[in-house]
Amino acid sequence: MHCRACLALGFLEQRGVLTHPVRPRRYRRRTQRTERPLTTADTDDTLAYYTRPGPFTDAGSHLEALRALPSDIPDLLDSLHGLLIHEHLTWAYGVDHRPDHNETSNLRAIGDVIGRLLADGRPLTDRREPAERVAGTCRDFTVFAVAALRAHGISARARCGFGAYFGVPTNEDHWVAEYWNADESRWILTDAQVDQRQRELFGIDLDVTDVPRDQFIVAGLAWRRCRAGEDDANRYGLKMTEEFGDWWIAANLIRDAAAVSNMEMLPWDVWGAIPEPEDVIDADLTALLDKLAGLTADPETAADARTLYRKDDRLHVPATVRNANRGHDEPVFLRG
């Protein structure tokens, strides 16, 4: 977390913020490798891909405990609200912020989060008091929901973008889950973080089990809108730090590409082509992001971004990334 974010913690304690701000590091240019892209012609294969756990949604030995959670979306979200607490909204639930809250917010793998919860000897179906919940961010609520849905055989994935429903005039850095509704044959966005308390805090009145796509704007759509002159990139970022711009959209677009490739990184993980606020995004990177946004903006083609992600070192998550929250490089698969 950079210095301006540290100075803003007082604001966090009063109002709450969805994620930590990130000041990314510069990237090294690497040779791009290309491959014929995946297609969505075989929908069954795509849906099957999103029912299989990835490195961070694999519950491991806790799979049966995870399967005990309901598969019905409203009931699942209610269960998650009794297991997790947002690291910077603890005050809203009468809980003082503790050092371990930040520690658990840096856990990438859902198996580690579940392990912390099960350590008290109770099943995941038992609602915890706010002080007993594991702390995380919107990303952690999202990954937990995705892991639970996949455990029930439901196709689901994490999406990184911006929420337009948090009581500020800007579109705020945020993560939600996206699952396949077989009855309606469509991908649906669902916000696993927002409970009744947060509805009151932020004045939210939309259906969080089916978030409209003009209210949660996936990063690719945000990029395309701003590139077309339909929106202003300076409306996308984080109000708390007054940091906005195309660099933030670009960063979330790269994180979203990783997420739809089953690599749901921490909101402050930095790697590859993620730019810094002062960087000018050059023509080469712009072309890559245009292509990436053209795929990820539409839920029907988002899975096709997997080819770009796998084969371009500017996008692909390396073995070690910069954890901007902790201020150092660390292995991606560090377990806690």
mmCIF file of C-alpha atoms in Angstrom, residues 8-225:
data_model
loop_
_atom_site.group_PDB
_atom_site.id
_atom_site.type_symbol
_atom_site.label_atom_id
_atom_site.label_comp_id
_atom_site.label_asym_id
_atom_site.label_seq_id
_atom_site.Cartn_x
_atom_site.Cartn_y
_atom_site.Cartn_z
ATOM 1 C CA ALA A 8 -6.350 7.721 4.042
ATOM 2 C CA LEU A 9 -6.925 4.922 6.548
ATOM 3 C CA GLY A 10 -8.889 7.335 8.722
ATOM 4 C CA PHE A 11 -11.377 7.673 5.905
ATOM 5 C CA LEU A 12 -11.481 3.907 5.589
ATOM 6 C CA GLU A 13 -12.340 3.574 9.258
ATOM 7 C CA GLN A 14 -15.245 6.007 8.830
ATOM 8 C CA ARG A 15 -16.747 5.077 5.474
ATOM 9 C CA GLY A 16 -15.238 1.834 4.223
ATOM 10 C CA VAL A 17 -13.538 1.145 0.925
ATOM 11 C CA LEU A 18 -13.813 -1.909 -1.276
ATOM 12 C CA THR A 19 -10.154 -2.700 -1.854
ATOM 13 C CA HIS A 20 -6.704 -1.406 -1.110
ATOM 14 C CA PRO A 21 -5.377 1.072 -3.645
ATOM 15 C CA VAL A 22 -2.477 -0.139 -5.706
ATOM 16 C CA ARG A 23 0.512 1.676 -7.100
ATOM 17 C CA PRO A 24 1.930 -0.774 -9.598
ATOM 18 C CA ARG A 25 5.543 -1.056 -10.663
ATOM 19 C CA ARG A 26 6.847 -0.672 -14.181
ATOM 20 C CA TYR A 27 6.856 -3.614 -16.510
ATOM 21 C CA ARG A 28 9.542 -5.010 -18.736
ATOM 22 C CA ARG A 29 8.752 -5.322 -22.395
ATOM 23 C CA ARG A 30 8.880 -8.911 -23.524
ATOM 24 C CA THR A 31 8.428 -10.580 -26.857
ATOM 25 C CA GLN A 32 4.804 -11.472 -27.432
ATOM 26 C CA ARG A 33 4.006 -14.971 -28.571
ATOM 27 C CA THR A 34 0.807 -15.557 -30.487
ATOM 28 C CA GLU A 35 -1.447 -18.518 -31.062
ATOM 29 C CA ARG A 36 -4.741 -19.108 -32.803
ATOM 30 C CA PRO A 37 -7.321 -17.981 -30.208
ATOM 31 C CA LEU A 38 -9.800 -20.230 -28.492
ATOM 32 C CA THR A 39 -13.357 -20.148 -29.768
ATOM 33 C CA THR A 40 -16.664 -20.307 -27.929
ATOM 34 C CA ALA A 41 -18.188 -22.646 -30.515
ATOM 35 C CA ASP A 42 -18.188 -25.487 -28.025
ATOM 36 C CA THR A 43 -20.126 -23.947 -25.155
ATOM 37 C CA ASP A 44 -20.069 -27.181 -23.193
ATOM 38 C CA ASP A 45 -16.271 -27.180 -23.067
ATOM 39 C CA THR A 46 -16.211 -23.568 -21.905
ATOM 40 C CA LEU A 47 -18.750 -24.209 -19.171
ATOM 41 C CA ALA A 48 -16.893 -27.333 -18.078
ATOM 42 C CA TYR A 49 -13.711 -25.283 -17.731
ATOM 43 C CA TYR A 50 -15.429 -22.998 -15.236
ATOM 44 C CA THR A 51 -16.731 -25.865 -13.123
ATOM 45 C CA ARG A 52 -13.193 -27.112 -12.473
ATOM 46 C CA PRO A 53 -11.300 -25.473 -9.602
ATOM 47 C CA GLY A 54 -8.227 -23.430 -10.377
ATOM 48 C CA PRO A 55 -5.171 -22.985 -8.140
ATOM 49 C CA PHE A 56 -6.961 -20.527 -5.844
ATOM 50 C CA THR A 57 -10.504 -21.956 -5.950
ATOM 51 C CA ASP A 58 -9.431 -25.505 -5.101
ATOM 52 C CA ALA A 59 -10.680 -26.341 -1.611
ATOM 53 C CA GLY A 60 -8.430 -29.394 -1.422
ATOM 54 C CA SER A 61 -9.128 -31.446 1.687
ATOM 55 C CA HIS A 62 -11.931 -29.014 2.586
ATOM 56 C CA LEU A 63 -14.052 -29.844 -0.467
ATOM 57 C CA GLU A 64 -16.794 -31.632 1.446
ATOM 58 C CA ALA A 65 -16.970 -28.785 3.940
ATOM 59 C CA LEU A 66 -17.366 -26.379 1.027
ATOM 60 C CA ARG A 67 -20.071 -28.516 -0.575
ATOM 61 C CA ALA A 68 -22.115 -28.208 2.605
ATOM 62 C CA LEU A 69 -22.814 -24.594 1.672
ATOM 63 C CA PRO A 70 -26.002 -24.015 -0.347
ATOM 64 C CA SER A 71 -25.922 -23.799 -4.138
ATOM 65 C CA ASP A 72 -28.867 -21.410 -4.310
ATOM 66 C CA ILE A 73 -27.403 -17.951 -4.940
ATOM 67 C CA PRO A 74 -29.255 -15.891 -2.287
ATOM 68 C CA ASP A 75 -28.687 -18.560 0.363
ATOM 69 C CA LEU A 76 -25.027 -18.940 -0.596
ATOM 70 C CA LEU A 77 -24.412 -15.201 -0.347
ATOM 71 C CA ASP A 78 -26.123 -15.106 3.032
ATOM 72 C CA SER A 79 -23.860 -17.927 4.222
ATOM 73 C CA LEU A 80 -20.740 -16.119 3.027
ATOM 74 C CA HIS A 81 -21.791 -12.971 4.866
ATOM 75 C CA GLY A 82 -21.616 -15.029 8.052
ATOM 76 C CA LEU A 83 -18.115 -16.303 7.301
ATOM 77 C CA LEU A 84 -16.220 -13.293 5.938
ATOM 78 C CA ILE A 85 -15.868 -9.647 6.917
ATOM 79 C CA HIS A 86 -14.415 -6.897 4.754
ATOM 80 C CA GLU A 87 -11.057 -5.873 6.160
ATOM 81 C CA HIS A 88 -11.862 -2.151 5.990
ATOM 82 C CA LEU A 89 -15.488 -2.397 7.031
ATOM 83 C CA THR A 90 -14.943 -4.156 10.355
ATOM 84 C CA TRP A 91 -16.008 -0.996 12.190
ATOM 85 C CA ALA A 92 -19.441 -1.214 10.538
ATOM 86 C CA TYR A 93 -19.993 -4.532 12.325
ATOM 87 C CA GLY A 94 -18.697 -3.358 15.700
ATOM 88 C CA VAL A 95 -15.288 -5.004 15.289
ATOM 89 C CA ASP A 96 -11.941 -3.299 15.839
ATOM 90 C CA HIS A 97 -9.456 -3.788 13.028
ATOM 91 C CA ARG A 98 -6.735 -6.312 13.941
ATOM 92 C CA PRO A 99 -3.375 -7.205 12.345
ATOM 93 C CA ASP A 100 -4.688 -10.655 11.424
ATOM 94 C CA HIS A 101 -7.358 -9.009 9.287
ATOM 95 C CA ASN A 102 -4.686 -7.779 6.905
ATOM 96 C CA GLU A 103 -2.905 -11.118 7.075
ATOM 97 C CA THR A 104 -5.935 -13.064 5.885
ATOM 98 C CA SER A 105 -6.659 -10.473 3.190
ATOM 99 C CA ASN A 106 -3.363 -11.545 1.637
ATOM 100 C CA LEU A 107 -4.345 -15.217 1.353
ATOM 101 C CA ARG A 108 -4.784 -16.114 -2.306
ATOM 102 C CA ALA A 109 -6.054 -19.697 -1.972
ATOM 103 C CA ILE A 110 -9.585 -20.367 -0.757
ATOM 104 C CA GLY A 111 -8.375 -23.567 0.884
ATOM 105 C CA ASP A 112 -6.336 -21.463 3.299
ATOM 106 C CA VAL A 113 -9.344 -19.259 4.088
ATOM 107 C CA ILE A 114 -11.554 -22.279 4.718
ATOM 108 C CA GLY A 115 -8.844 -23.788 6.904
ATOM 109 C CA ARG A 116 -8.894 -20.691 9.112
ATOM 110 C CA LEU A 117 -12.662 -20.937 9.458
ATOM 111 C CA LEU A 118 -12.708 -24.660 10.233
ATOM 112 C CA ALA A 119 -10.014 -24.293 12.875
ATOM 113 C CA ASP A 120 -12.711 -23.506 15.448
ATOM 114 C CA GLY A 121 -14.267 -26.946 14.954
ATOM 115 C CA ARG A 122 -17.497 -25.673 13.435
ATOM 116 C CA PRO A 123 -18.782 -26.342 9.903
ATOM 117 C CA LEU A 124 -19.081 -23.612 7.305
ATOM 118 C CA THR A 125 -22.840 -23.789 7.687
ATOM 119 C CA ASP A 126 -22.510 -22.237 11.152
ATOM 120 C CA ARG A 127 -22.717 -18.462 11.003
ATOM 121 C CA ARG A 128 -19.860 -16.728 12.826
ATOM 122 C CA GLU A 129 -20.148 -13.582 14.879
ATOM 123 C CA PRO A 130 -18.536 -10.598 13.118
ATOM 124 C CA ALA A 131 -15.390 -10.739 15.276
ATOM 125 C CA GLU A 132 -14.962 -14.429 14.393
ATOM 126 C CA ARG A 133 -15.169 -13.989 10.634
ATOM 127 C CA VAL A 134 -12.138 -14.177 8.366
ATOM 128 C CA ALA A 135 -11.269 -10.787 6.917
ATOM 129 C CA GLY A 136 -10.782 -10.164 3.230
ATOM 130 C CA THR A 137 -11.818 -7.866 0.408
ATOM 131 C CA CYS A 138 -14.359 -7.998 -2.399
ATOM 132 C CA ARG A 139 -11.979 -10.358 -4.179
ATOM 133 C CA ASP A 140 -12.183 -12.878 -1.311
ATOM 134 C CA PHE A 141 -15.978 -12.840 -1.158
ATOM 135 C CA THR A 142 -15.927 -13.365 -4.919
ATOM 136 C CA VAL A 143 -13.428 -16.228 -4.925
ATOM 137 C CA PHE A 144 -15.284 -17.965 -2.091
ATOM 138 C CA ALA A 145 -18.540 -17.740 -4.044
ATOM 139 C CA VAL A 146 -16.882 -19.018 -7.215
ATOM 140 C CA ALA A 147 -15.283 -21.935 -5.367
ATOM 141 C CA ALA A 148 -18.584 -22.896 -3.727
ATOM 142 C CA LEU A 149 -20.527 -22.759 -6.987
ATOM 143 C CA ARG A 150 -17.909 -24.858 -8.772
ATOM 144 C CA ALA A 151 -18.033 -27.385 -5.928
ATOM 145 C CA HIS A 152 -21.734 -27.779 -6.791
ATOM 146 C CA GLY A 153 -20.986 -28.207 -10.491
ATOM 147 C CA ILE A 154 -22.099 -24.696 -11.454
ATOM 148 C CA SER A 155 -19.934 -22.796 -13.934
ATOM 149 C CA ALA A 156 -18.590 -19.658 -12.289
ATOM 150 C CA ARG A 157 -15.660 -17.252 -12.515
ATOM 151 C CA ALA A 158 -14.366 -14.095 -10.873
ATOM 152 C CA ARG A 159 -14.575 -10.745 -12.670
ATOM 153 C CA CYS A 160 -12.522 -7.639 -11.990
ATOM 154 C CA GLY A 161 -13.864 -4.214 -12.868
ATOM 155 C CA PHE A 162 -15.696 -1.289 -11.334
ATOM 156 C CA GLY A 163 -18.859 -0.857 -9.275
ATOM 157 C CA ALA A 164 -21.133 2.108 -9.949
ATOM 158 C CA TYR A 165 -23.353 1.581 -6.902
ATOM 159 C CA PHE A 166 -21.294 2.638 -3.874
ATOM 160 C CA GLY A 167 -22.714 6.070 -3.222
ATOM 161 C CA VAL A 168 -19.998 8.082 -4.968
ATOM 162 C CA PRO A 169 -20.061 9.681 -8.438
ATOM 163 C CA THR A 170 -17.159 7.525 -9.620
ATOM 164 C CA ASN A 171 -16.898 3.878 -10.657
ATOM 165 C CA GLU A 172 -15.055 2.110 -7.855
ATOM 166 C CA ASP A 173 -12.473 -0.677 -8.119
ATOM 167 C CA HIS A 174 -14.355 -3.902 -7.331
ATOM 168 C CA TRP A 175 -14.719 -7.664 -7.926
ATOM 169 C CA VAL A 176 -17.857 -9.780 -8.373
ATOM 170 C CA ALA A 177 -18.692 -13.363 -9.312
ATOM 171 C CA GLU A 178 -20.175 -14.340 -12.663
ATOM 172 C CA TYR A 179 -22.039 -17.638 -12.964
ATOM 173 C CA TRP A 180 -23.842 -19.487 -15.731
ATOM 174 C CA ASN A 181 -27.597 -19.683 -15.251
ATOM 175 C CA ALA A 182 -28.536 -22.805 -17.189
ATOM 176 C CA ASP A 183 -32.276 -22.091 -17.055
ATOM 177 C CA GLU A 184 -31.824 -18.669 -18.655
ATOM 178 C CA SER A 185 -28.759 -19.596 -20.744
ATOM 179 C CA ARG A 186 -26.808 -16.521 -19.703
ATOM 180 C CA TRP A 187 -23.940 -15.359 -17.515
ATOM 181 C CA ILE A 188 -25.119 -13.445 -14.434
ATOM 182 C CA LEU A 189 -23.085 -11.094 -12.255
ATOM 183 C CA THR A 190 -23.540 -11.426 -8.499
ATOM 184 C CA ASP A 191 -21.974 -9.342 -5.746
ATOM 185 C CA ALA A 192 -21.025 -11.680 -2.912
ATOM 186 C CA GLN A 193 -19.811 -8.899 -0.626
ATOM 187 C CA VAL A 194 -22.816 -6.607 -0.234
ATOM 188 C CA ASP A 195 -25.106 -7.560 2.650
ATOM 189 C CA GLN A 196 -27.906 -5.629 4.330
ATOM 190 C CA ARG A 197 -25.475 -3.594 6.434
ATOM 191 C CA GLN A 198 -23.609 -2.454 3.331
ATOM 192 C CA ARG A 199 -26.860 -1.698 1.533
ATOM 193 C CA GLU A 200 -27.538 0.774 4.316
ATOM 194 C CA LEU A 201 -23.993 2.174 4.320
ATOM 195 C CA PHE A 202 -23.800 2.791 0.588
ATOM 196 C CA GLY A 203 -27.472 3.289 -0.252
ATOM 197 C CA ILE A 204 -27.540 0.252 -2.539
ATOM 198 C CA ASP A 205 -30.955 -0.789 -3.847
ATOM 199 C CA LEU A 206 -30.116 -3.043 -6.787
ATOM 200 C CA ASP A 207 -30.439 -6.834 -6.866
ATOM 201 C CA VAL A 208 -26.967 -8.085 -5.933
ATOM 202 C CA THR A 209 -27.854 -11.572 -7.182
ATOM 203 C CA ASP A 210 -28.235 -10.195 -10.724
ATOM 204 C CA VAL A 211 -26.186 -7.017 -11.010
ATOM 205 C CA PRO A 212 -26.895 -5.014 -14.186
ATOM 206 C CA ARG A 213 -23.872 -4.701 -16.457
ATOM 207 C CA ASP A 214 -24.093 -0.928 -16.399
ATOM 208 C CA GLN A 215 -23.721 -1.087 -12.607
ATOM 209 C CA PHE A 216 -20.805 -3.499 -12.450
ATOM 210 C CA ILE A 217 -18.652 -2.636 -15.420
ATOM 211 C CA VAL A 218 -16.115 -5.307 -16.280
ATOM 212 C CA ALA A 219 -12.721 -3.775 -16.964
ATOM 213 C CA GLY A 220 -12.838 -4.628 -20.666
ATOM 214 C CA LEU A 221 -16.104 -2.773 -21.136
ATOM 215 C CA ALA A 222 -14.752 0.216 -19.202
ATOM 216 C CA TRP A 223 -11.702 0.263 -21.474
ATOM 217 C CA ARG A 224 -13.794 0.110 -24.644
ATOM 218 C CA ARG A 225 -16.175 2.835 -23.486
#
